Tab-separated table of C-alpha atoms in Angstrom:
chain	number	residue	atom	x	y	z
A	297	ILE	CA	20.971	-34.902	-2.975
A	298	GLN	CA	21.962	-32.188	-0.578
A	299	TYR	CA	19.302	-30.402	1.452
A	300	SER	CA	20.607	-26.971	0.274
A	301	ASP	CA	20.146	-28.139	-3.320
A	302	TRP	CA	16.621	-29.265	-2.528
A	303	LEU	CA	15.825	-25.897	-0.954
A	304	ALA	CA	17.150	-24.083	-4.023
A	305	GLY	CA	14.042	-25.310	-5.930
A	306	GLY	CA	13.353	-27.793	-8.601
A	307	ASP	CA	11.456	-30.986	-8.287
A	308	ILE	CA	13.100	-34.179	-7.142
A	309	PRO	CA	11.348	-37.260	-8.389
A	310	LEU	CA	10.976	-40.079	-5.850
A	311	GLN	CA	11.077	-43.752	-6.724
A	312	LYS	CA	9.475	-46.573	-4.881
A	313	ASN	CA	11.555	-47.566	-1.751
A	314	ASP	CA	13.435	-44.231	-1.783
A	315	GLU	CA	14.458	-42.998	1.658
A	316	ILE	CA	14.455	-39.381	2.697
A	317	ILE	CA	16.960	-38.590	5.510
A	318	VAL	CA	17.004	-35.102	6.963
A	319	ARG	CA	20.033	-34.271	9.085
A	320	PRO	CA	20.547	-31.094	11.175
A	321	ASN	CA	22.877	-28.533	9.682
A	322	ALA	CA	26.147	-28.903	11.525
A	323	ARG	CA	27.783	-26.364	9.275
A	324	MET	CA	28.342	-23.310	11.392
A	325	PHE	CA	30.846	-20.491	11.871
A	326	THR	CA	31.307	-18.016	14.698
A	327	VAL	CA	31.485	-14.211	14.489
A	328	LEU	CA	32.802	-12.293	17.499
A	329	GLY	CA	33.875	-8.758	18.291
A	330	ALA	CA	32.662	-5.403	17.065
A	331	VAL	CA	29.655	-6.594	15.019
A	332	ILE	CA	25.940	-5.832	15.388
A	333	LYS	CA	25.066	-9.421	16.489
A	334	ALA	CA	27.914	-11.751	17.486
A	335	GLY	CA	27.376	-15.472	17.852
A	336	ASN	CA	27.258	-18.785	16.024
A	337	VAL	CA	25.798	-18.665	12.516
A	338	GLU	CA	24.439	-21.537	10.526
A	339	MET	CA	25.611	-21.678	6.936
A	340	PRO	CA	22.439	-21.509	4.822
A	341	LYS	CA	24.210	-22.626	1.667
A	342	HIS	CA	27.245	-24.544	0.663
A	343	THR	CA	29.518	-21.583	0.162
A	344	VAL	CA	29.446	-18.393	2.159
A	345	SER	CA	31.850	-15.517	1.439
A	346	LEU	CA	33.400	-13.390	4.158
A	347	LEU	CA	31.350	-10.444	3.002
A	348	GLU	CA	28.144	-12.451	3.266
A	349	ALA	CA	29.200	-13.735	6.725
A	350	MET	CA	29.623	-10.133	7.993
A	351	GLY	CA	26.254	-9.237	6.451
A	352	MET	CA	24.505	-12.191	8.185
A	353	VAL	CA	25.359	-10.679	11.620
A	354	GLY	CA	24.291	-7.129	10.671
A	355	GLY	CA	27.693	-5.869	9.600
A	356	LEU	CA	30.365	-4.046	11.588
A	357	ASN	CA	29.388	-1.818	14.468
A	358	ASP	CA	30.351	1.646	13.203
A	359	GLN	CA	31.157	3.066	16.627
A	360	ARG	CA	33.293	0.096	17.789
A	361	ALA	CA	34.865	-1.678	14.798
A	362	ASN	CA	38.444	-1.363	13.775
A	363	LYS	CA	38.128	-1.674	9.962
A	364	THR	CA	41.775	-2.690	9.703
A	365	GLY	CA	41.284	-5.644	12.105
A	366	VAL	CA	38.989	-8.186	10.379
A	367	TYR	CA	40.411	-11.652	11.135
A	368	VAL	CA	39.443	-15.163	10.140
A	369	PHE	CA	40.804	-17.966	12.366
A	370	ARG	CA	40.776	-21.360	10.701
A	371	MET	CA	41.775	-24.638	12.363
A	372	GLY	CA	43.645	-27.170	10.293
A	373	ASP	CA	41.811	-30.424	9.334
A	374	LEU	CA	43.715	-32.789	11.602
A	375	GLN	CA	41.473	-35.762	10.732
A	376	ASN	CA	42.480	-35.789	7.096
A	377	ASN	CA	45.915	-34.166	7.433
A	378	PRO	CA	47.803	-34.806	10.710
A	379	THR	CA	50.373	-32.048	9.873
A	380	ALA	CA	47.722	-29.374	9.221
A	381	ARG	CA	48.174	-26.072	10.982
A	382	ALA	CA	45.788	-23.391	12.124
A	383	ARG	CA	45.848	-20.273	9.956
A	384	VAL	CA	44.889	-16.678	10.576
A	385	PHE	CA	43.799	-14.362	7.753
A	386	ARG	CA	43.597	-10.547	8.159
A	387	LEU	CA	41.599	-8.117	6.048
A	388	ASP	CA	41.970	-4.331	6.025
A	389	LEU	CA	38.605	-2.858	5.041
A	390	TYR	CA	40.091	0.589	4.628
A	391	GLN	CA	41.573	-0.706	1.372
A	392	PRO	CA	38.918	-0.560	-1.331
A	393	VAL	CA	40.111	-3.780	-2.930
A	394	SER	CA	39.230	-5.570	0.306
A	395	ILE	CA	35.530	-5.625	-0.613
A	396	PHE	CA	36.362	-7.701	-3.697
A	397	ILE	CA	38.633	-10.015	-1.630
A	398	ALA	CA	35.875	-10.438	1.003
A	399	GLN	CA	33.405	-11.366	-1.773
A	400	GLN	CA	35.682	-14.170	-2.937
A	401	PHE	CA	37.097	-15.391	0.397
A	402	PRO	CA	35.149	-18.471	1.564
A	403	VAL	CA	34.168	-18.878	5.145
A	404	LEU	CA	34.382	-22.572	6.118
A	405	PRO	CA	32.523	-24.468	8.810
A	406	ARG	CA	34.104	-23.926	12.237
A	407	ASP	CA	35.857	-20.752	11.151
A	408	VAL	CA	35.926	-17.848	13.654
A	409	VAL	CA	35.489	-14.320	12.243
A	410	TYR	CA	36.718	-11.711	14.699
A	411	ILE	CA	36.459	-7.956	14.236
A	412	THR	CA	38.645	-5.992	16.651
A	413	ASN	CA	37.585	-2.896	18.522
A	414	ALA	CA	38.898	0.479	17.351
A	415	PRO	CA	41.701	1.917	19.482
A	416	LEU	CA	39.612	4.967	20.422
A	417	TYR	CA	36.812	2.672	21.641
A	418	GLU	CA	39.286	0.777	23.859
A	419	TYR	CA	40.574	4.126	25.199
A	420	ASP	CA	37.024	5.239	25.863
A	421	LYS	CA	36.266	2.007	27.835
A	422	VAL	CA	39.287	2.667	30.066
A	423	LEU	CA	38.316	6.260	30.748
A	424	THR	CA	34.745	5.227	31.446
A	425	SER	CA	35.811	2.685	34.042
A	426	ILE	CA	38.146	5.188	35.701
A	427	TYR	CA	35.364	7.814	35.782
A	428	ARG	CA	32.942	5.298	37.335
A	429	THR	CA	35.503	4.374	39.969
A	430	PHE	CA	36.097	7.995	40.964
A	431	SER	CA	32.296	8.596	40.932
A	432	ILE	CA	31.690	5.736	43.375
A	433	VAL	CA	34.514	6.929	45.626
A	434	GLY	CA	33.086	10.509	45.526
A	435	VAL	CA	29.594	9.244	46.415
A	436	MET	CA	30.975	7.147	49.307
A	437	ARG	CA	32.721	10.263	50.681
A	438	GLY	CA	29.662	12.414	50.153
A	439	THR	CA	31.276	14.369	47.341
A	440	VAL	CA	29.929	14.273	43.839
A	441	ILE	CA	32.578	14.593	41.123
A	442	PRO	CA	31.141	16.622	38.247
A	443	ALA	CA	31.333	15.123	34.839
A	444	THR	CA	33.334	18.074	33.538
A	445	THR	CA	36.306	17.052	35.710
A	446	PHE	CA	37.565	14.695	32.971
């Protein structure tokens, strides 16, 4: 019996000489990019949908996320199929039907879910780094560049 089934409830009768083997959960996926909490996530049950996976990391970061750029990267199973290929799936959350798709799309162990940054956020990162550079140069010369310059 699977550990996840055991956790779901219900009594499991044991017989004399039964063995109980508990193995660590090696079923994980990774979430990266513009989410609240990126990182490796253990799969708490046998099937996890893409919508559940995004919820497990706190959802998309509203200030950073590009809702048209939700990607799932999936490696092919080379052990069982030597000709398997890696695949990339893209979801556009601006389309209302995408929520239904995300509810039905399974995330598999070793998948990588990546949410891209919004273009405006990337533009802001560039402007911030340029402003910091000019601020440092201004301080080194003894001149302070006012924030209203940009």
